[in-house]
mmCIF file of C-alpha atoms in Angstrom:
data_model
loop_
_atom_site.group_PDB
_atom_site.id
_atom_site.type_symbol
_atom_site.label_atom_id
_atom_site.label_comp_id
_atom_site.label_asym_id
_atom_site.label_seq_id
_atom_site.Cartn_x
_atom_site.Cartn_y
_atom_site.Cartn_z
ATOM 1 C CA UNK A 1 9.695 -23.733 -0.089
ATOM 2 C CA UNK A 2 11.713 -22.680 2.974
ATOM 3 C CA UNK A 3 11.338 -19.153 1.958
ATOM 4 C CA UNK A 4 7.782 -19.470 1.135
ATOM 5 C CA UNK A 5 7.594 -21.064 4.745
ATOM 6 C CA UNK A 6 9.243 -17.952 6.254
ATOM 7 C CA UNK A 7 6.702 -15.669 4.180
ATOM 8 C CA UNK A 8 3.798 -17.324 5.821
ATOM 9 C CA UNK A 9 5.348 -17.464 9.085
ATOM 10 C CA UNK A 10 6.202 -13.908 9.046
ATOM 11 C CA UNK A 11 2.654 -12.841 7.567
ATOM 12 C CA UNK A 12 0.436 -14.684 10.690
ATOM 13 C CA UNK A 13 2.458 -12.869 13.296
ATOM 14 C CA UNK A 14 1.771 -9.440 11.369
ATOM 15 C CA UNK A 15 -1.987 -10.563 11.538
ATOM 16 C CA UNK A 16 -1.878 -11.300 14.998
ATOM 17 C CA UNK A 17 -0.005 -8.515 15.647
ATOM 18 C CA UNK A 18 -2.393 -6.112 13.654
ATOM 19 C CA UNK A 19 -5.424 -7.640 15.352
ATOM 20 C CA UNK A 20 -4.344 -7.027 18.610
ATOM 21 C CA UNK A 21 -3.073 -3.415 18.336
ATOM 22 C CA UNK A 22 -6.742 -2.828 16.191
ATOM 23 C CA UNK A 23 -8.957 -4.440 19.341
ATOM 24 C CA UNK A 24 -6.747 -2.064 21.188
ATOM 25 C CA UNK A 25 -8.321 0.954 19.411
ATOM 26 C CA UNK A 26 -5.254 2.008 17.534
ATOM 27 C CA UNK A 27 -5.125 2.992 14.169
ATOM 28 C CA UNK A 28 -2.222 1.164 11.880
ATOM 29 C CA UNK A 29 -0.232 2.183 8.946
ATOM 30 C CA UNK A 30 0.508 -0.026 6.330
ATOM 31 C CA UNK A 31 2.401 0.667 3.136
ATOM 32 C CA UNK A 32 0.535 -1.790 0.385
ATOM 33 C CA UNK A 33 3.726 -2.277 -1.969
ATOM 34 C CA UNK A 34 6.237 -2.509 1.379
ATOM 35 C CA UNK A 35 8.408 0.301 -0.154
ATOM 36 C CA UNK A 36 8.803 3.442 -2.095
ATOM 37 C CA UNK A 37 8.195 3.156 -5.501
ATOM 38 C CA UNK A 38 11.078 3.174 -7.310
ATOM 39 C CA UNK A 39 11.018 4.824 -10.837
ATOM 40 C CA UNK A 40 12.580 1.912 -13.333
ATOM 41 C CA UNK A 41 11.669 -1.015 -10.901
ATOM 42 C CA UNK A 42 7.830 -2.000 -11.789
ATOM 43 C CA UNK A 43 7.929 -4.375 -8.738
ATOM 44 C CA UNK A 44 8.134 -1.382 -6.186
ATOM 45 C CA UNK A 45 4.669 -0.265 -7.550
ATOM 46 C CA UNK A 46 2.634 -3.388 -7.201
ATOM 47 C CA UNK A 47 1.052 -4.270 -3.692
ATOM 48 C CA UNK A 48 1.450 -7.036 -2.244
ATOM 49 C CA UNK A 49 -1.011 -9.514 -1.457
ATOM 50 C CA UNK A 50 -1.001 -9.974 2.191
ATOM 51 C CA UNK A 51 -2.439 -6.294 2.403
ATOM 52 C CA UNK A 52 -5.771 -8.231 1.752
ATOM 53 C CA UNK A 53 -5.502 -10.045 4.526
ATOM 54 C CA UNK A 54 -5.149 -6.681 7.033
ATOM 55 C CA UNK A 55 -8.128 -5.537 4.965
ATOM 56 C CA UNK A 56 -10.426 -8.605 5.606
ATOM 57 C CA UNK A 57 -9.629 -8.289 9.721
ATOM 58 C CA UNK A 58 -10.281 -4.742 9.563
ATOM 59 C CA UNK A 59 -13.755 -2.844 9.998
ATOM 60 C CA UNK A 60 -13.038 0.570 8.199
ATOM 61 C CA UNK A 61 -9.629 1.595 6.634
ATOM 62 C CA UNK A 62 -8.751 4.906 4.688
ATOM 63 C CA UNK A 63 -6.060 5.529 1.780
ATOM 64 C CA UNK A 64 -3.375 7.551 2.466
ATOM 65 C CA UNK A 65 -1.688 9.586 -0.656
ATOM 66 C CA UNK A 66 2.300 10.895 0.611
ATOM 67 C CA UNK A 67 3.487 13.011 -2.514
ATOM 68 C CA UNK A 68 6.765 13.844 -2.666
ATOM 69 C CA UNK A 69 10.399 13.029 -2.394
ATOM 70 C CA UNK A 70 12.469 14.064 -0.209
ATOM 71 C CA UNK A 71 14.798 11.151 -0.761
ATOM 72 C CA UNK A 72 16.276 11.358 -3.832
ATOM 73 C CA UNK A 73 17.500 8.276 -5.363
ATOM 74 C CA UNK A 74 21.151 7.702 -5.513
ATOM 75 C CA UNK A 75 23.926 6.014 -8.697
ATOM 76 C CA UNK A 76 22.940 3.033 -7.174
ATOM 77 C CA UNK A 77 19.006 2.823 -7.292
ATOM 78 C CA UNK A 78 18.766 -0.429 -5.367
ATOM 79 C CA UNK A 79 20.541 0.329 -2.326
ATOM 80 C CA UNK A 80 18.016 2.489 -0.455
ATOM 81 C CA UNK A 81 20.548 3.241 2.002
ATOM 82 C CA UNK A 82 22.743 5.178 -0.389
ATOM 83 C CA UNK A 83 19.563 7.411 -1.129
ATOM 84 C CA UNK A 84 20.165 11.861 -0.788
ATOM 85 C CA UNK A 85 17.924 13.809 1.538
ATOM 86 C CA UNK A 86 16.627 17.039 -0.095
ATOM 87 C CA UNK A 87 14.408 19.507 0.437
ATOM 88 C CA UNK A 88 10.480 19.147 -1.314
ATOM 89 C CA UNK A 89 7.127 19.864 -1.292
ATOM 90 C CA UNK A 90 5.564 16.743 0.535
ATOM 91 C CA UNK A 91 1.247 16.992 0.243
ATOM 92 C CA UNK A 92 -0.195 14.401 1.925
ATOM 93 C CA UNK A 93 -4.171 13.459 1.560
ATOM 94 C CA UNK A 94 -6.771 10.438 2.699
ATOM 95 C CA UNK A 95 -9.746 9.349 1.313
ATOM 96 C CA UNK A 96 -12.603 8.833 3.331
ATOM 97 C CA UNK A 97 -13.162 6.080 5.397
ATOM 98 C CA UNK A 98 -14.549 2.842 3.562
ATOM 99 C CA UNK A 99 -16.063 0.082 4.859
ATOM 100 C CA UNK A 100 -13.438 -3.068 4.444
ATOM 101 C CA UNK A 101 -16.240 -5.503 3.520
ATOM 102 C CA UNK A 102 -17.794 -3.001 1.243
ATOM 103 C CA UNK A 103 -14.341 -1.902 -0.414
ATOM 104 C CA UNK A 104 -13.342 -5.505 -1.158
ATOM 105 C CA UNK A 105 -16.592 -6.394 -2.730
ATOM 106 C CA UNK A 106 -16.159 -2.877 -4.997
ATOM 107 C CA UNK A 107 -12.615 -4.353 -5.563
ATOM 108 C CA UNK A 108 -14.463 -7.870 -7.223
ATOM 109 C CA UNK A 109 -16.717 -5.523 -9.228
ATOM 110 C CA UNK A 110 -13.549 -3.804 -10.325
ATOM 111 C CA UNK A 111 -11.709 -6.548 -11.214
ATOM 112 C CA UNK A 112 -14.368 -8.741 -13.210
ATOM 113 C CA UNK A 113 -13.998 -11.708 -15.099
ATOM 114 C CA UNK A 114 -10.317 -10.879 -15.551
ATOM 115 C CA UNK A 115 -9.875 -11.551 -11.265
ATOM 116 C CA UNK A 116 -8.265 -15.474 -11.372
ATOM 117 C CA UNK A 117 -6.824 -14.257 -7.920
ATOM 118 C CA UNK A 118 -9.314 -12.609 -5.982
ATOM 119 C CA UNK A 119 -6.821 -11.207 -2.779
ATOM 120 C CA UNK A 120 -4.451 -10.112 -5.653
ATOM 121 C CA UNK A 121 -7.341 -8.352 -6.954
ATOM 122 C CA UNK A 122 -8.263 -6.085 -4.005
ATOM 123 C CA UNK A 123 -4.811 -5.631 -3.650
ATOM 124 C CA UNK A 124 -4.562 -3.938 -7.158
ATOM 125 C CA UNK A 125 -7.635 -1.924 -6.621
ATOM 126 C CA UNK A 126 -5.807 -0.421 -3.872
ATOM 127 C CA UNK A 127 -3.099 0.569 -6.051
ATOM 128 C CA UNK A 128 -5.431 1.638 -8.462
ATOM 129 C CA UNK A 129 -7.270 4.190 -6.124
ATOM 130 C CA UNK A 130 -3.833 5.171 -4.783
ATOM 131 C CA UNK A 131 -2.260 5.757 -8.066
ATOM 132 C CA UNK A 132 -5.741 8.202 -8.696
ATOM 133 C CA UNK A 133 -4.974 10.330 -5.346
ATOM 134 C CA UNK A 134 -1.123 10.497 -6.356
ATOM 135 C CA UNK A 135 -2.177 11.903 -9.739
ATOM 136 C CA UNK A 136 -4.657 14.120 -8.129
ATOM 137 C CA UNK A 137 -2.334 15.900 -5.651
ATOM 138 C CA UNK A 138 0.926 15.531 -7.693
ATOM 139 C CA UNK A 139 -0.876 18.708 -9.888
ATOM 140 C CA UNK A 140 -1.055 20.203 -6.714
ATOM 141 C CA UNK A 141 2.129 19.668 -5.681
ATOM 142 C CA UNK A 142 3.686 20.664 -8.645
ATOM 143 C CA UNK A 143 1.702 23.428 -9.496
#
């Protein structure tokens, strides 16, 4: 509960925070899953759900795609700070610019019946049109 407590706490003053830098006219980049994916840890691919939240105060947003690694993952995968620069081929892309209100909407449609939790669910489709762009330019990337 404490923790959970924290969570919230620490959420609101990213909201705020968000809000007033966006009625500022600045742009903001957020990272949906809050780290690199991490090959072998499923939880560093799944957004989390509080990314709703910056999408509901928002007017437009775009996807950003960042192939590439020019960290390289060390013995121990779970210290981050232990990771190897290296030299790569980074390709980065956007999508256009979608409406928020419009995007979360698609997101319902997406999601269907199966959507119990409707944030979580917008949240995945972000993922989902993420995870499309990284396939799209890792061929270029690699190619």
């Amino acid at each position: 509960k404490k923790e959970q407590r924290r969570s919230r706490m620490i959420n609101l003053a990213s909201i705020r925070t968000l809000d007033r830098i966006r009625k500022e006219g600045n742009a903001v980049l957020v990272f949906p899953a809050g780290t690199r994916y991490r090959p072998g840890i499923s939880e560093s691919k799944k957004g989390v759900r509080e990314i709703n939240s910056y999408i509901r105060i928002s007017d437009v947003m775009m996807l950003v795609s960042i192939n590439g690694n020019c960290l390289r993952f060390s013995d121990t995968p779970n210290d981050m700070l232990s990771d190897v620069l290296h030299n790569d081929r980074i390709i980065m892309a956007a999508s256009p610019v979608y409406d928020t209100k419009a995007f979360r909407e698609e997101s319902l449609e997406w999601a269907g019946d199966k959507a119990e939790d409707k944030k979580q669910a917008v949240v995945d489709y972000v993922m989902h049109n993420l995870e499309i762009m990284h396939e799209e330019n890792e061929v270029g990337r690699l190619g």
